[in-house]
């Protein structure tokens, strides 16, 4: 038997407010109390892994050890097919120096794509649950879509969402209501695997 989450309190091992909001909303029906790494003032470990799962594991294990509670780490990013999967695990760092939200990174990506006919991409998310004793389980989700230009700015989402139109829709993740993104996103899919397996 794979380990279940019997504890009623869970740390979201992220300092990204957009991720926290989505994870909270998706986990709300399950009756577990969630608290974020920011709420607990947990430190931010160095993400020196080479895959999404490795980096999500680093975050989850560090938060579980520091808090004494089970912790859920999310490592995610945008993989652009014509760019060989970049920025991938470097999606957050791609926006340095941080200027106005993620406009800097989105402009850079659009320039690199040039007039490429292939504007397909996917968001990937690794979700790792870690217990304070060091045991972990990992889950991976993804959602396919197309990169638009100009960006479709909206009220919702974060990061690269204004540039990402999920397959089957004409609107970007920034324009679509949170309930739609949280039904089809990479993060929603990874979390569904986690809740199916562990709750
Ligand atoms: P934590 O490490 O504290 O969780 P972070 O923002 O640094 O926060 P990552 O290292 O996983 O997290 O970087 C992922 C980046 O990929 C994130 O900053 C966004 O720019 C982008 N990203 C991930 N999921 C996204 C989503 O659902 N919509 C838009 N952009 C997303």
Short mmCIF file of C-alpha atoms and ligand atoms in Angstrom, two decimals:
data_model
loop_
_atom_site.label_atom_id
_atom_site.label_comp_id
_atom_site.label_asym_id
_atom_site.label_seq_id
_atom_site.Cartn_x
_atom_site.Cartn_y
_atom_site.Cartn_z
CA UNK A 1 0.00 0.00 0.00
CA UNK A 2 1.24 3.45 -0.87
CA UNK A 3 1.15 5.93 1.98
CA UNK A 4 -1.97 8.05 2.46
CA UNK A 5 -2.18 11.52 3.92
CA UNK A 6 -3.78 10.89 7.32
CA UNK A 7 -2.78 14.26 8.74
CA UNK A 8 -5.41 17.01 8.52
CA UNK A 9 -2.92 19.86 8.05
CA UNK A 10 -0.71 20.39 5.02
CA UNK A 11 1.95 22.95 4.13
CA UNK A 12 1.97 24.35 0.59
CA UNK A 13 5.73 24.52 0.03
CA UNK A 14 5.69 27.56 -2.25
CA UNK A 15 6.25 31.32 -1.97
CA UNK A 16 4.31 32.00 -5.18
CA UNK A 17 0.93 33.59 -4.30
CA UNK A 18 -0.62 32.48 -7.61
CA UNK A 19 0.21 28.85 -6.93
CA UNK A 20 -1.05 29.12 -3.34
CA UNK A 21 -4.43 30.46 -4.51
CA UNK A 22 -4.89 27.69 -7.08
CA UNK A 23 -3.76 24.91 -4.75
CA UNK A 24 -6.06 26.21 -1.98
CA UNK A 25 -9.05 26.31 -4.31
CA UNK A 26 -8.44 22.82 -5.68
CA UNK A 27 -7.84 21.30 -2.23
CA UNK A 28 -10.76 23.11 -0.53
CA UNK A 29 -13.31 20.27 -0.98
CA UNK A 30 -11.07 17.80 0.83
CA UNK A 31 -11.36 19.34 4.29
CA UNK A 32 -7.65 19.65 5.01
CA UNK A 33 -6.26 22.80 6.56
CA UNK A 34 -3.60 24.29 4.31
CA UNK A 35 -0.96 26.79 5.34
CA UNK A 36 1.64 28.26 2.99
CA UNK A 37 5.41 28.38 3.35
CA UNK A 38 5.07 32.17 3.41
CA UNK A 39 2.56 32.04 6.31
CA UNK A 40 5.06 29.96 8.29
CA UNK A 41 8.07 32.07 7.21
CA UNK A 42 9.84 28.98 5.92
CA UNK A 43 13.15 29.43 4.14
CA UNK A 44 13.44 29.07 0.36
CA UNK A 45 15.77 26.18 -0.48
CA UNK A 46 18.09 26.39 -3.48
CA UNK A 47 16.44 24.74 -6.51
CA UNK A 48 19.45 22.98 -7.95
CA UNK A 49 17.64 19.96 -9.40
CA UNK A 50 17.66 19.15 -13.10
CA UNK A 51 14.00 18.10 -13.43
CA UNK A 52 10.62 19.41 -12.23
CA UNK A 53 10.29 16.40 -9.91
CA UNK A 54 13.73 16.97 -8.37
CA UNK A 55 13.00 20.63 -7.67
CA UNK A 56 9.50 19.94 -6.29
CA UNK A 57 11.08 17.29 -4.03
CA UNK A 58 13.69 19.76 -2.75
CA UNK A 59 10.94 22.26 -1.83
CA UNK A 60 8.60 19.69 -0.26
CA UNK A 61 11.29 17.92 1.79
CA UNK A 62 12.72 21.21 3.09
CA UNK A 63 9.28 22.51 4.13
CA UNK A 64 8.28 19.21 5.79
CA UNK A 65 11.52 19.06 7.78
CA UNK A 66 11.34 22.71 8.83
CA UNK A 67 7.63 22.68 9.76
CA UNK A 68 7.19 19.16 11.09
CA UNK A 69 4.09 18.85 8.87
CA UNK A 70 3.51 17.05 5.57
CA UNK A 71 4.28 19.46 2.72
CA UNK A 72 3.32 19.69 -0.93
CA UNK A 73 5.93 21.13 -3.29
CA UNK A 74 5.10 22.43 -6.78
CA UNK A 75 7.71 22.90 -9.46
CA UNK A 76 6.31 23.97 -12.77
CA UNK A 77 7.06 25.82 -15.94
CA UNK A 78 6.36 26.55 -19.56
CA UNK A 79 7.93 24.25 -22.18
CA UNK A 80 7.99 25.74 -25.67
CA UNK A 81 8.28 23.01 -28.28
CA UNK A 82 10.03 25.03 -31.01
CA UNK A 83 12.61 26.08 -28.39
CA UNK A 84 13.45 22.53 -27.37
CA UNK A 85 11.34 22.75 -24.20
CA UNK A 86 12.79 26.00 -22.88
CA UNK A 87 12.41 27.74 -20.50
CA UNK A 88 11.14 24.61 -18.68
CA UNK A 89 12.60 24.37 -15.19
CA UNK A 90 14.11 27.84 -15.70
CA UNK A 91 10.70 29.52 -16.22
CA UNK A 92 10.90 31.67 -13.07
CA UNK A 93 14.57 32.60 -13.61
CA UNK A 94 13.80 33.49 -17.25
CA UNK A 95 12.10 36.66 -16.02
CA UNK A 96 15.22 38.03 -14.35
CA UNK A 97 15.64 40.95 -14.03
CA UNK A 98 12.01 41.06 -12.88
CA UNK A 99 10.44 44.14 -14.42
CA UNK A 100 6.69 44.29 -14.88
CA UNK A 101 5.23 40.93 -13.95
CA UNK A 102 6.22 38.34 -16.56
CA UNK A 103 6.05 40.70 -19.55
CA UNK A 104 9.83 40.67 -19.79
CA UNK A 105 10.00 36.88 -20.09
CA UNK A 106 7.04 36.71 -22.47
CA UNK A 107 8.58 39.30 -24.81
CA UNK A 108 11.85 37.39 -24.77
CA UNK A 109 10.08 34.14 -25.67
CA UNK A 110 8.13 35.79 -28.46
CA UNK A 111 11.33 37.22 -29.93
CA UNK A 112 13.03 33.84 -29.78
CA UNK A 113 10.08 32.25 -31.56
CA UNK A 114 10.35 34.83 -34.35
CA UNK A 115 8.11 33.77 -37.22
CA UNK A 116 8.20 30.08 -36.29
CA UNK A 117 5.09 28.31 -37.54
CA UNK A 118 5.09 26.11 -34.44
CA UNK A 119 3.82 28.09 -31.45
CA UNK A 120 2.78 25.03 -29.46
CA UNK A 121 3.80 24.70 -25.82
CA UNK A 122 2.79 22.97 -22.64
CA UNK A 123 2.78 23.83 -18.98
CA UNK A 124 4.24 21.10 -16.79
CA UNK A 125 3.80 20.66 -13.06
CA UNK A 126 5.45 18.26 -10.65
CA UNK A 127 3.66 17.95 -7.32
CA UNK A 128 5.56 16.20 -4.54
CA UNK A 129 4.19 15.30 -1.11
CA UNK A 130 6.85 14.92 1.57
CA UNK A 131 6.37 13.76 5.14
CA UNK A 132 8.59 15.04 7.98
CA UNK A 133 10.27 11.61 8.13
CA UNK A 134 11.55 12.13 4.57
CA UNK A 135 9.20 9.86 2.59
CA UNK A 136 7.98 11.37 -0.70
CA UNK A 137 5.57 10.65 -3.55
CA UNK A 138 5.49 12.54 -6.83
CA UNK A 139 2.83 13.31 -9.44
CA UNK A 140 3.10 15.08 -12.81
CA UNK A 141 0.53 16.92 -14.87
CA UNK A 142 0.62 18.91 -18.08
CA UNK A 143 -1.66 20.94 -20.34
CA UNK A 144 -1.07 21.62 -24.02
CA UNK A 145 -1.70 24.94 -25.71
CA UNK A 146 -0.52 27.65 -28.08
CA UNK A 147 1.43 30.85 -27.40
CA UNK A 148 -0.40 33.97 -28.59
CA UNK A 149 0.96 37.39 -29.50
CA UNK A 150 0.05 40.02 -28.51
CA UNK A 151 -0.62 38.59 -25.09
CA UNK A 152 -4.24 38.27 -23.96
CA UNK A 153 -4.20 40.04 -20.61
CA UNK A 154 -7.00 39.25 -18.18
CA UNK A 155 -8.01 39.34 -14.58
CA UNK A 156 -6.82 35.88 -13.66
CA UNK A 157 -3.81 33.67 -13.25
CA UNK A 158 -0.13 34.66 -12.99
CA UNK A 159 3.22 34.23 -14.71
CA UNK A 160 2.99 33.27 -18.39
CA UNK A 161 -0.82 32.89 -18.35
CA UNK A 162 -1.53 35.93 -20.63
CA UNK A 163 0.48 34.24 -23.42
CA UNK A 164 -0.95 30.71 -23.06
CA UNK A 165 -4.15 29.62 -24.82
CA UNK A 166 -5.02 26.07 -23.73
CA UNK A 167 -6.11 23.63 -26.44
CA UNK A 168 -9.88 23.74 -26.93
CA UNK A 169 -10.23 27.41 -25.93
CA UNK A 170 -9.79 30.80 -27.67
CA UNK A 171 -8.97 32.68 -24.48
CA UNK A 172 -5.74 32.72 -22.46
CA UNK A 173 -5.38 31.32 -18.95
CA UNK A 174 -5.35 34.96 -17.77
CA UNK A 175 -8.76 35.57 -19.35
CA UNK A 176 -10.45 32.29 -18.45
CA UNK A 177 -12.18 32.10 -15.06
CA UNK A 178 -10.16 30.43 -12.32
CA UNK A 179 -12.63 27.55 -12.27
CA UNK A 180 -11.78 26.73 -15.91
CA UNK A 181 -8.02 26.91 -15.39
CA UNK A 182 -8.36 24.83 -12.22
CA UNK A 183 -10.25 22.14 -14.13
CA UNK A 184 -7.73 21.65 -16.94
CA UNK A 185 -4.33 23.01 -15.86
CA UNK A 186 -1.06 21.15 -15.34
CA UNK A 187 -1.34 21.99 -11.62
CA UNK A 188 -4.96 20.75 -11.42
CA UNK A 189 -4.01 17.49 -13.12
CA UNK A 190 -1.04 16.85 -10.85
CA UNK A 191 -3.16 17.68 -7.79
CA UNK A 192 -5.93 15.34 -8.97
CA UNK A 193 -3.41 12.51 -9.12
CA UNK A 194 -2.25 13.44 -5.61
CA UNK A 195 -5.77 13.57 -4.14
CA UNK A 196 -6.79 10.33 -5.89
CA UNK A 197 -3.70 8.54 -4.55
CA UNK A 198 -3.28 10.01 -1.08
CA UNK A 199 -6.64 11.23 0.28
P1 LIG B 1 8.14 28.55 -5.64
O1 LIG B 1 9.46 27.97 -6.05
O2 LIG B 1 8.18 29.25 -4.31
O3 LIG B 1 7.03 27.53 -5.70
P2 LIG B 1 8.31 29.95 -8.18
O4 LIG B 1 7.44 30.96 -8.85
O5 LIG B 1 9.78 30.24 -8.11
O6 LIG B 1 7.72 29.70 -6.70
P3 LIG B 1 8.90 27.70 -9.89
O7 LIG B 1 10.33 27.66 -9.54
O8 LIG B 1 8.17 26.38 -9.99
O9 LIG B 1 8.07 28.54 -8.81
O10 LIG B 1 8.72 28.53 -11.22
C1 LIG B 1 7.65 28.28 -12.02
C2 LIG B 1 7.41 29.48 -12.93
O11 LIG B 1 6.73 28.97 -14.10
C3 LIG B 1 6.47 30.47 -12.30
O12 LIG B 1 7.15 31.52 -11.65
C4 LIG B 1 5.66 30.97 -13.48
O13 LIG B 1 6.34 31.99 -14.12
C5 LIG B 1 5.63 29.77 -14.41
N1 LIG B 1 4.38 29.04 -14.18
C6 LIG B 1 4.19 27.88 -13.50
N2 LIG B 1 2.89 27.56 -13.45
C7 LIG B 1 2.24 28.54 -14.12
C8 LIG B 1 0.90 28.80 -14.40
O14 LIG B 1 -0.07 28.02 -13.96
N3 LIG B 1 0.61 29.88 -15.11
C9 LIG B 1 1.56 30.73 -15.54
N4 LIG B 1 2.85 30.56 -15.30
C10 LIG B 1 3.20 29.48 -14.59
#
